[in-house]
Amino acid sequence: MLDKNGIARRIAKEIKDGYYVNLGIGIPTLVANYIPEGINVVLQSENGLLGMGPFPFEGEEDPDMINAGKQTITTLPGSSVFDSAMSFGMIRSQKIDLTILGAMEVSENGDIANWKIPGKMVKGMGGAMDLVASAKNIIVAMQHINKAGESKLLPECTLPLTGVNCIRKVVTELAVLDILPEGGFRLIERAPGVSVDFIIQSTAGKLFADAEVMEMELN
């Protein structure tokens, strides 16, 4: 199985030259560390930054420079800082080519739940609602199964929804999966050492898999 950095490394391979990319809280923030060489992208943080770089080394942190998850970050030459109104203007006007989000649940129809667990304190939905409603393309970075061994890829989400029928690709510690327009997960790649049968057993939603599924390439 992949760890969180492995998930981020695999998602980074989906980024194309010239993209403007929004990185959500959690695993998506790690993607900034794995942008392929020779790929020119601009990373956006919804709290008001274009041109986000990798995480700083210990001792080089600037407490005034943070991402949407309140983690200290670096900036690249040519980066710009602005208010959240302008940031969400970019998002709502579909200036962002790719959004990478974390999730607690994703359904076989492409619904996403990533903002609230009933009974637990939450500060608010944050920018996820705007991102899923406005993004041209969304990739979810998440754990396939929870700590109890239960699938988080479901026929229907059980948690409050953030967006409906908006997700088209999911990358987990086990697999890369597309969500088909007619509904259902399609297994595209499997993590190194993970069998197709185990992925099938770990997916509660409808899953389609070919007889041969290629193993992820992370380098």
Tab-separated table of C-alpha atoms in Angstrom:
chain	number	residue	atom	x	y	z
A	1	MET	CA	0.000	0.000	0.000
A	2	LEU	CA	1.050	3.607	-0.523
A	3	ASP	CA	1.608	6.047	2.300
A	4	LYS	CA	0.358	9.635	2.066
A	5	ASN	CA	3.482	10.743	0.231
A	6	GLY	CA	3.025	7.911	-2.257
A	7	ILE	CA	-0.527	9.064	-2.987
A	8	ALA	CA	0.738	12.624	-3.506
A	9	ARG	CA	3.551	11.402	-5.762
A	10	ARG	CA	1.104	9.503	-7.977
A	11	ILE	CA	-1.297	12.449	-8.226
A	12	ALA	CA	1.566	14.747	-9.226
A	13	LYS	CA	1.880	12.687	-12.428
A	14	GLU	CA	-1.600	13.933	-13.425
A	15	ILE	CA	-0.438	17.558	-13.544
A	16	LYS	CA	0.217	18.946	-17.017
A	17	ASP	CA	2.527	21.726	-18.126
A	18	GLY	CA	0.921	25.150	-17.835
A	19	TYR	CA	-1.753	24.098	-15.329
A	20	TYR	CA	-3.054	26.291	-12.540
A	21	VAL	CA	-3.662	23.866	-9.672
A	22	ASN	CA	-5.458	24.282	-6.346
A	23	LEU	CA	-4.234	22.068	-3.503
A	24	GLY	CA	-6.704	21.296	-0.720
A	25	ILE	CA	-5.990	20.510	2.915
A	26	GLY	CA	-4.338	17.227	3.948
A	27	ILE	CA	-2.704	14.846	1.472
A	28	PRO	CA	-3.114	17.288	-1.468
A	29	THR	CA	-0.677	19.772	0.112
A	30	LEU	CA	2.068	17.133	-0.255
A	31	VAL	CA	1.716	17.215	-4.050
A	32	ALA	CA	3.755	20.446	-4.082
A	33	ASN	CA	6.822	18.369	-3.170
A	34	TYR	CA	6.512	16.062	-6.198
A	35	ILE	CA	5.928	18.265	-9.239
A	36	PRO	CA	7.807	16.516	-12.095
A	37	GLU	CA	10.928	18.219	-13.436
A	38	GLY	CA	10.358	20.217	-16.576
A	39	ILE	CA	6.690	20.802	-15.736
A	40	ASN	CA	5.789	24.466	-15.291
A	41	VAL	CA	2.711	24.776	-13.068
A	42	VAL	CA	1.299	27.468	-10.797
A	43	LEU	CA	-0.029	26.197	-7.474
A	44	GLN	CA	-2.854	28.158	-5.889
A	45	SER	CA	-3.751	28.221	-2.205
A	46	GLU	CA	-7.302	29.384	-1.609
A	47	ASN	CA	-6.319	31.675	1.271
A	48	GLY	CA	-4.689	33.940	-1.325
A	49	LEU	CA	-1.489	32.785	-2.980
A	50	LEU	CA	-0.331	31.978	-6.502
A	51	GLY	CA	3.081	30.414	-6.941
A	52	MET	CA	3.291	28.084	-3.950
A	53	GLY	CA	6.486	26.067	-3.645
A	54	PRO	CA	7.431	22.969	-1.636
A	55	PHE	CA	7.355	22.874	2.152
A	56	PRO	CA	10.258	24.731	3.825
A	57	PHE	CA	13.139	22.960	5.531
A	58	GLU	CA	13.198	23.029	9.320
A	59	GLY	CA	14.442	26.395	10.531
A	60	GLU	CA	13.517	28.187	7.291
A	61	GLU	CA	9.799	28.555	8.015
A	62	ASP	CA	8.083	31.937	7.689
A	63	PRO	CA	5.053	31.951	10.054
A	64	ASP	CA	3.354	34.593	7.887
A	65	MET	CA	3.434	32.373	4.804
A	66	ILE	CA	0.910	29.542	5.122
A	67	ASN	CA	-1.394	27.437	2.961
A	68	ALA	CA	-5.108	26.782	3.418
A	69	GLY	CA	-4.293	24.131	6.024
A	70	LYS	CA	-2.254	26.651	8.077
A	71	GLN	CA	1.013	24.868	7.251
A	72	THR	CA	4.083	26.979	6.544
A	73	ILE	CA	5.047	26.984	2.868
A	74	THR	CA	7.513	28.533	0.448
A	75	THR	CA	6.897	30.794	-2.519
A	76	LEU	CA	8.505	30.716	-5.947
A	77	PRO	CA	9.886	33.628	-8.010
A	78	GLY	CA	6.953	35.547	-9.489
A	79	SER	CA	4.474	34.440	-6.841
A	80	SER	CA	1.758	36.809	-5.656
A	81	VAL	CA	-0.256	37.222	-2.456
A	82	PHE	CA	-3.793	38.641	-2.362
A	83	ASP	CA	-7.025	38.534	-0.388
A	84	SER	CA	-9.447	35.603	-0.296
A	85	ALA	CA	-12.052	37.528	-2.312
A	86	MET	CA	-9.724	37.600	-5.313
A	87	SER	CA	-8.739	33.980	-4.686
A	88	PHE	CA	-12.328	32.777	-4.809
A	89	GLY	CA	-12.968	34.997	-7.795
A	90	MET	CA	-10.345	32.915	-9.599
A	91	ILE	CA	-11.987	29.699	-8.432
A	92	ARG	CA	-15.577	30.666	-9.243
A	93	SER	CA	-14.636	32.000	-12.692
A	94	GLN	CA	-12.994	28.633	-13.488
A	95	LYS	CA	-9.449	29.955	-13.857
A	96	ILE	CA	-8.144	26.847	-12.058
A	97	ASP	CA	-7.374	23.882	-14.347
A	98	LEU	CA	-7.154	21.186	-11.669
A	99	THR	CA	-8.309	20.901	-8.070
A	100	ILE	CA	-6.892	18.236	-5.751
A	101	LEU	CA	-8.991	17.581	-2.654
A	102	GLY	CA	-9.055	15.223	0.277
A	103	ALA	CA	-12.245	13.348	1.165
A	104	MET	CA	-13.809	11.260	3.892
A	105	GLU	CA	-16.155	9.516	1.447
A	106	VAL	CA	-16.725	9.355	-2.310
A	107	SER	CA	-19.717	7.663	-3.921
A	108	GLU	CA	-19.847	5.629	-7.130
A	109	ASN	CA	-21.750	8.546	-8.722
A	110	GLY	CA	-18.950	11.032	-8.006
A	111	ASP	CA	-20.467	12.635	-4.903
A	112	ILE	CA	-17.976	13.823	-2.283
A	113	ALA	CA	-18.214	14.277	1.480
A	114	ASN	CA	-15.200	16.019	2.954
A	115	TRP	CA	-16.266	18.720	5.369
A	116	LYS	CA	-18.219	17.399	8.346
A	117	ILE	CA	-18.686	14.373	10.585
A	118	PRO	CA	-22.006	14.706	12.486
A	119	GLY	CA	-21.470	15.240	16.203
A	120	LYS	CA	-17.941	16.582	15.814
A	121	MET	CA	-17.021	20.249	15.989
A	122	VAL	CA	-16.288	21.858	12.649
A	123	LYS	CA	-15.288	25.451	11.921
A	124	GLY	CA	-17.121	25.502	8.611
A	125	MET	CA	-17.144	24.080	5.115
A	126	GLY	CA	-14.243	26.256	4.027
A	127	GLY	CA	-13.595	26.582	0.308
A	128	ALA	CA	-14.461	23.034	-0.685
A	129	MET	CA	-18.020	23.904	-1.711
A	130	ASP	CA	-16.787	26.561	-4.156
A	131	LEU	CA	-14.060	24.300	-5.497
A	132	VAL	CA	-16.291	21.331	-6.287
A	133	ALA	CA	-18.921	23.589	-7.864
A	134	SER	CA	-16.457	25.487	-10.057
A	135	ALA	CA	-13.454	23.288	-10.859
A	136	LYS	CA	-12.907	22.028	-14.408
A	137	ASN	CA	-11.281	18.840	-13.129
A	138	ILE	CA	-11.119	17.353	-9.620
A	139	ILE	CA	-8.909	14.558	-8.330
A	140	VAL	CA	-9.504	13.198	-4.833
A	141	ALA	CA	-6.619	12.048	-2.640
A	142	MET	CA	-7.913	9.838	0.161
A	143	GLN	CA	-7.617	6.628	2.145
A	144	HIS	CA	-9.454	3.710	0.537
A	145	ILE	CA	-10.400	2.132	3.862
A	146	ASN	CA	-10.823	3.604	7.341
A	147	LYS	CA	-9.148	2.509	10.574
A	148	ALA	CA	-11.857	-0.109	11.098
A	149	GLY	CA	-11.099	-1.630	7.695
A	150	GLU	CA	-14.328	-0.298	6.151
A	151	SER	CA	-14.485	1.070	2.620
A	152	LYS	CA	-14.703	4.828	2.054
A	153	LEU	CA	-15.661	4.334	-1.622
A	154	LEU	CA	-19.378	3.755	-1.324
A	155	PRO	CA	-22.616	3.261	-3.272
A	156	GLU	CA	-23.825	6.459	-1.549
A	157	CYS	CA	-22.088	8.817	0.867
A	158	THR	CA	-23.306	8.587	4.452
A	159	LEU	CA	-21.788	11.906	5.575
A	160	PRO	CA	-23.071	15.390	4.656
A	161	LEU	CA	-22.246	16.099	1.011
A	162	THR	CA	-19.870	18.765	-0.200
A	163	GLY	CA	-20.713	18.288	-3.876
A	164	VAL	CA	-22.806	16.067	-6.131
A	165	ASN	CA	-21.612	14.160	-9.226
A	166	CYS	CA	-18.419	16.222	-9.463
A	167	ILE	CA	-15.543	13.775	-8.933
A	168	ARG	CA	-14.010	11.897	-11.867
A	169	LYS	CA	-10.795	10.402	-10.450
A	170	VAL	CA	-9.731	9.053	-7.046
A	171	VAL	CA	-6.228	8.085	-5.908
A	172	THR	CA	-5.927	6.030	-2.726
A	173	GLU	CA	-3.306	3.956	-0.926
A	174	LEU	CA	-4.550	0.989	-2.973
A	175	ALA	CA	-5.461	2.220	-6.434
A	176	VAL	CA	-6.218	4.813	-9.075
A	177	LEU	CA	-9.887	4.772	-10.035
A	178	ASP	CA	-11.970	6.685	-12.551
A	179	ILE	CA	-15.644	7.333	-11.895
A	180	LEU	CA	-17.696	6.451	-14.949
A	181	PRO	CA	-20.322	8.876	-16.322
A	182	GLU	CA	-22.991	6.197	-15.883
A	183	GLY	CA	-21.818	5.496	-12.320
A	184	GLY	CA	-19.370	3.081	-10.780
A	185	PHE	CA	-15.628	3.016	-10.103
A	186	ARG	CA	-13.277	1.763	-12.814
A	187	LEU	CA	-9.964	0.377	-11.590
A	188	ILE	CA	-7.165	1.933	-13.653
A	189	GLU	CA	-4.026	1.138	-11.652
A	190	ARG	CA	-3.167	-0.785	-8.504
A	191	ALA	CA	-0.551	0.117	-5.902
A	192	PRO	CA	2.666	-1.938	-5.918
A	193	GLY	CA	2.087	-5.313	-4.294
A	194	VAL	CA	-1.690	-4.859	-3.996
A	195	SER	CA	-3.902	-7.418	-5.735
A	196	VAL	CA	-7.012	-6.664	-7.754
A	197	ASP	CA	-8.994	-9.006	-5.501
A	198	PHE	CA	-8.010	-7.027	-2.403
A	199	ILE	CA	-9.095	-3.766	-4.054
A	200	ILE	CA	-12.432	-5.333	-5.003
A	201	GLN	CA	-12.932	-6.513	-1.414
A	202	SER	CA	-12.046	-3.036	-0.127
A	203	THR	CA	-14.518	-1.167	-2.350
A	204	ALA	CA	-18.141	-1.032	-1.238
A	205	GLY	CA	-19.304	0.832	-4.336
A	206	LYS	CA	-19.763	-0.737	-7.751
A	207	LEU	CA	-16.331	-1.514	-9.205
A	208	PHE	CA	-15.294	-2.495	-12.723
A	209	ALA	CA	-11.866	-4.068	-13.287
A	210	ASP	CA	-10.188	-5.634	-16.303
A	211	ALA	CA	-8.532	-9.032	-15.991
A	212	GLU	CA	-5.138	-7.302	-16.095
A	213	VAL	CA	-4.649	-4.026	-14.202
A	214	MET	CA	-1.266	-2.351	-14.430
A	215	GLU	CA	0.776	-1.461	-11.383
A	216	MET	CA	1.380	2.209	-10.585
A	217	GLU	CA	4.622	3.822	-11.670
A	218	LEU	CA	5.709	6.363	-9.072
A	219	ASN	CA	9.088	7.464	-10.430
